[in-house]
Short mmCIF file of the C-alpha atoms (twelve columns), coordinates in Angstrom:
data_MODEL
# 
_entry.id   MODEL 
# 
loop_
_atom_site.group_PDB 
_atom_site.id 
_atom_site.type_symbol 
_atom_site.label_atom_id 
_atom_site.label_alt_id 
_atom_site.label_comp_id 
_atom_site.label_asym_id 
_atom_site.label_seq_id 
_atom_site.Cartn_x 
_atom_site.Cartn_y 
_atom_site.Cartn_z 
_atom_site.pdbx_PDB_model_num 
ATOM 1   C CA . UNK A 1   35.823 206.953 94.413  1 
ATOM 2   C CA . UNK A 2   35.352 203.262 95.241  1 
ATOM 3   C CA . UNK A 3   35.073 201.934 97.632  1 
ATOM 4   C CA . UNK A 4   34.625 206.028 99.726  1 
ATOM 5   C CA . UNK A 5   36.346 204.833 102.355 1 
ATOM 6   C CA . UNK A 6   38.955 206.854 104.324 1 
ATOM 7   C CA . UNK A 7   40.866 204.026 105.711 1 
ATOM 8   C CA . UNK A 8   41.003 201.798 101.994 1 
ATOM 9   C CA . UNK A 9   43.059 202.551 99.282  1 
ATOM 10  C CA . UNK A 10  40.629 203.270 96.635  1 
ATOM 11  C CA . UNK A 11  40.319 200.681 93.209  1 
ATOM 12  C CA . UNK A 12  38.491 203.143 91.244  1 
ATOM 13  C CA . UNK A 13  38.293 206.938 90.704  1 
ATOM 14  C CA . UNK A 14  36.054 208.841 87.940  1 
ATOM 15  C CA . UNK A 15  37.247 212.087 87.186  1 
ATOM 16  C CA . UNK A 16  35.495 214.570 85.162  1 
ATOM 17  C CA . UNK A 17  37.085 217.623 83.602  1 
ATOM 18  C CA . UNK A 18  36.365 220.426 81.930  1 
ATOM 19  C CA . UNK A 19  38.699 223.171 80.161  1 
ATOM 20  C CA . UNK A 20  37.115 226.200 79.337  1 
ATOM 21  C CA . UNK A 21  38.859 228.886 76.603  1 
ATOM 22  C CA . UNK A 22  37.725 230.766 73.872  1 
ATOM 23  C CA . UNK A 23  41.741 229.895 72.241  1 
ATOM 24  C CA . UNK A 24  41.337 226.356 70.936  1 
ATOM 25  C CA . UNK A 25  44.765 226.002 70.619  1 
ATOM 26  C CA . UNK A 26  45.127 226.426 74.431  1 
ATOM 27  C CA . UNK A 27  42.532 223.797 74.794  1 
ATOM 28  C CA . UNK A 28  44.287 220.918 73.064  1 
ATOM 29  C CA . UNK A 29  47.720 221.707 74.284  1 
ATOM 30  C CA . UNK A 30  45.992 221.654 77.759  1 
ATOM 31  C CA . UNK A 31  44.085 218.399 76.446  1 
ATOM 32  C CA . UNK A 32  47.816 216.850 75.608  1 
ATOM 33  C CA . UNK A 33  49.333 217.635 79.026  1 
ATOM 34  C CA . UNK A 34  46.910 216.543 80.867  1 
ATOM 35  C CA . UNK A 35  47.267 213.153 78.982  1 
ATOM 36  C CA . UNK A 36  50.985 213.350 79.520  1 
ATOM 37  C CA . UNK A 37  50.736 213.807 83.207  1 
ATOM 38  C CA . UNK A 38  48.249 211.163 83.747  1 
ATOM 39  C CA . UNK A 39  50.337 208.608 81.596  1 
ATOM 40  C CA . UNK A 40  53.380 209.545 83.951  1 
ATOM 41  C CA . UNK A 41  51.490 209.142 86.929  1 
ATOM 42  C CA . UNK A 42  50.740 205.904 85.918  1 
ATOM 43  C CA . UNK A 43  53.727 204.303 85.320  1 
ATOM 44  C CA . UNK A 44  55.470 205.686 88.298  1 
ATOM 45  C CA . UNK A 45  52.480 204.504 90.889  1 
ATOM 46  C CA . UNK A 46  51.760 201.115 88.671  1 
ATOM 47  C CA . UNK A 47  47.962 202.269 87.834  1 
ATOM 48  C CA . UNK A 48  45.811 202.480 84.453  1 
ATOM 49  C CA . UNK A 49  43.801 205.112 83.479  1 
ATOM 50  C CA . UNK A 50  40.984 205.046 80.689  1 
ATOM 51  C CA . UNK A 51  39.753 208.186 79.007  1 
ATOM 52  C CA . UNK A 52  35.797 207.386 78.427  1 
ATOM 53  C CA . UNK A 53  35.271 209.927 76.619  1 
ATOM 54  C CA . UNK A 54  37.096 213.323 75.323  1 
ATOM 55  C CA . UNK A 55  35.219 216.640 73.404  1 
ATOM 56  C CA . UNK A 56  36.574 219.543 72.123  1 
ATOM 57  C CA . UNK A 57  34.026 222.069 72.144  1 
ATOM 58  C CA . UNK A 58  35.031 224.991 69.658  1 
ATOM 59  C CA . UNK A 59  34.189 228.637 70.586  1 
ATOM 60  C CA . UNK A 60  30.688 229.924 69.166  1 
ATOM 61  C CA . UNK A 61  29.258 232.791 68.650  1 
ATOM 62  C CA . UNK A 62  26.100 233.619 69.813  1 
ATOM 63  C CA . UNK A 63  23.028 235.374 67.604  1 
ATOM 64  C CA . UNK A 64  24.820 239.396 67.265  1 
ATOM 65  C CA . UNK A 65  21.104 240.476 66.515  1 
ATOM 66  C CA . UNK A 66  19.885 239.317 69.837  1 
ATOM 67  C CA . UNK A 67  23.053 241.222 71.608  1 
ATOM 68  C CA . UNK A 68  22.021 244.094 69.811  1 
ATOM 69  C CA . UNK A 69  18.722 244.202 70.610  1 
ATOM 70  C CA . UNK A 70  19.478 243.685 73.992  1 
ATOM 71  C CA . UNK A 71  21.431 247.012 74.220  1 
ATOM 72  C CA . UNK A 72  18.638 248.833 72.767  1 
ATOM 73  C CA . UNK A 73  16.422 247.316 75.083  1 
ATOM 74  C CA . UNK A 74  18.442 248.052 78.405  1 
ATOM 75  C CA . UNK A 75  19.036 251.757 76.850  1 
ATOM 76  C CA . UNK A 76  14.726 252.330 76.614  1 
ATOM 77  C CA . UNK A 77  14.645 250.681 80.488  1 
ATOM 78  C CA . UNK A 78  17.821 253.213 81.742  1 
ATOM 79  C CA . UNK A 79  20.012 250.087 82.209  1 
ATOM 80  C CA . UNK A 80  23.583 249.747 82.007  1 
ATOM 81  C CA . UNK A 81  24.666 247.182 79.453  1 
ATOM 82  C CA . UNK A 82  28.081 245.679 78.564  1 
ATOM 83  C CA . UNK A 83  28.874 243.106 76.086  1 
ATOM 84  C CA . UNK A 84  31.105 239.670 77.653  1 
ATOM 85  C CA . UNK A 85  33.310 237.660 76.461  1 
ATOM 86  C CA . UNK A 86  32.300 234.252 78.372  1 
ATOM 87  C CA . UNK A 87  32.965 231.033 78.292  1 
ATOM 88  C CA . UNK A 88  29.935 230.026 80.469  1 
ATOM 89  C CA . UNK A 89  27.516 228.668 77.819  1 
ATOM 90  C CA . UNK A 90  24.945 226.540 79.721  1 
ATOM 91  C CA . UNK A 91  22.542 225.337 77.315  1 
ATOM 92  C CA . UNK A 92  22.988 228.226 74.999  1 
ATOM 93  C CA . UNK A 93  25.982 226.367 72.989  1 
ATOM 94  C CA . UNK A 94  23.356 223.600 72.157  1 
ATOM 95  C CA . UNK A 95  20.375 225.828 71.491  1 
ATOM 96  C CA . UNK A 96  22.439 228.395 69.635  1 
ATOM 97  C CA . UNK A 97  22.791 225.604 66.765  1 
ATOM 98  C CA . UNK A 98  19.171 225.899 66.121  1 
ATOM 99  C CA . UNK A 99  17.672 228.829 67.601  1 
ATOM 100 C CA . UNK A 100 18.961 232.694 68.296  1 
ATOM 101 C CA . UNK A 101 20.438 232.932 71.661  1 
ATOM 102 C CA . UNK A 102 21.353 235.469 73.845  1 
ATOM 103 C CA . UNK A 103 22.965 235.453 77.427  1 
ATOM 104 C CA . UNK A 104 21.981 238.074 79.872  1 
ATOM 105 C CA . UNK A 105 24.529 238.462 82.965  1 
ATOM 106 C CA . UNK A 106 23.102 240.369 86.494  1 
ATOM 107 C CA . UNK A 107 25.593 241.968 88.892  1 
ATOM 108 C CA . UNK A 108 26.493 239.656 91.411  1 
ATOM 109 C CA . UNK A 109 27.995 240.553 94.786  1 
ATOM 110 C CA . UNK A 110 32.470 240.883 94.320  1 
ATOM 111 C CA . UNK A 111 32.058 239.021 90.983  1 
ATOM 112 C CA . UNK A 112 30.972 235.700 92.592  1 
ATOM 113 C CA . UNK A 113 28.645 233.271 90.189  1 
ATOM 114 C CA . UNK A 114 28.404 230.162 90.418  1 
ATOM 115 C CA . UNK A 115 29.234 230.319 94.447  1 
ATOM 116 C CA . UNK A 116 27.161 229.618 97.572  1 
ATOM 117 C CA . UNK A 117 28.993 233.322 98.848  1 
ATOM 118 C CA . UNK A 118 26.820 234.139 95.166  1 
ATOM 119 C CA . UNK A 119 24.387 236.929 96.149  1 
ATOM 120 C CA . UNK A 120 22.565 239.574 94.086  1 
ATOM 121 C CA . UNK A 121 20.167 241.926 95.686  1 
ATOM 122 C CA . UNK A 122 16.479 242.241 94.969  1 
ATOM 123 C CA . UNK A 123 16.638 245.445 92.617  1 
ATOM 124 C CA . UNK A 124 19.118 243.933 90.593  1 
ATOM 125 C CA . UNK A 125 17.173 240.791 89.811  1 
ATOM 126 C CA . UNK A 126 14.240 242.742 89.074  1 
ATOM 127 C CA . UNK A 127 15.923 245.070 86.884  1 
ATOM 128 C CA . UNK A 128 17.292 241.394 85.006  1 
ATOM 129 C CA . UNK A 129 13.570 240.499 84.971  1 
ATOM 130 C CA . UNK A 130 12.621 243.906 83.611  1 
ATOM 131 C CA . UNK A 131 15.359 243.276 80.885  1 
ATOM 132 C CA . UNK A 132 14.578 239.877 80.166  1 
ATOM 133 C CA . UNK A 133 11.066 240.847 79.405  1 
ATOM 134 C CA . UNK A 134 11.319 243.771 77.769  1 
ATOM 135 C CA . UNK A 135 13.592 241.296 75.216  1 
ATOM 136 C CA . UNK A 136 11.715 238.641 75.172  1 
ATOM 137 C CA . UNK A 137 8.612  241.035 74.085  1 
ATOM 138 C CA . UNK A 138 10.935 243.428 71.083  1 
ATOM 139 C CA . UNK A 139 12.189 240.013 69.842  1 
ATOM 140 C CA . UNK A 140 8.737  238.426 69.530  1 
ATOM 141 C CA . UNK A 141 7.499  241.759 68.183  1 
ATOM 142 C CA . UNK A 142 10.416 242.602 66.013  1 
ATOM 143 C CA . UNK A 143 10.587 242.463 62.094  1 
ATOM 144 C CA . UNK A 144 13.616 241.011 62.106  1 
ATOM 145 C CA . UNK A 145 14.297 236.986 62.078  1 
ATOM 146 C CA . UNK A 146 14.624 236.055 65.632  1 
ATOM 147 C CA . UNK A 147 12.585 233.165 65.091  1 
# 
């Protein structure tokens, strides 16, 4: 917001936003009303908007190998395991166009991520460690392509 001022009416806002949905469909329609609101808004308050730039991301799948392997894995170390259907794809999206990917989730206190209430106690993290290196060391030592 410019100028951040809380006594002047502001001459510029940037915005970013991002929808998140594995149904594409419900991304563009979501897309399309946000467009219509925004176009609304501006006529009835005299304003302009500009749309820099606008992505849709399609869903992806991530390497089914590497998900597999990582049951087997949390089986040998007496870990629970669960596959998830997430939207939260950090840099795996990218990497997953060039290199097998995997995601692996740790309980987190009531379900919070991505919180500063987040908290996850010690055994749990190691137990993630424990399962992240366990994986990283079958994949690396497996006969099957996760290179």
């Amino acid at each position: 917001m410019y100028p951040n001022s809380p006594n002047v009416v502001p001459s510029r806002v940037s915005l970013l936003i991002e929808y998140r949905s594995r149904d594409v469909g419900l991304l563009s329609a979501a897309g399309e009303r946000l467009d219509a609101t925004l176009h609304t808004i501006a006529d009835r308050t005299m304003t302009g908007f500009e749309v820099e730039s606008s992505v849709l991301r399609p869903p992806a799948r991530l390497h089914e190998g590497f998900a597999e392997l990582a049951h087997a894995v949390g089986g040998e170390l007496g870990l629970s395991t669960a596959d998830s259907m997430t939207v939260a794809g950090h840099d795996a999206i990218s990497m997953n166009r060039h290199y097998p990917v995997c995601l692996l989730f740790i309980p987190s206190s009531n379900g919070v991520s991505h919180n500063e209430a987040e908290y996850t106690n010690d055994q749990d993290m190691r137990n993630g460690l424990r399962m992240l290196t366990g994986l990283l060391y079958r994949a690396c030592t497996s006969s099957a392509s996760f290179r």
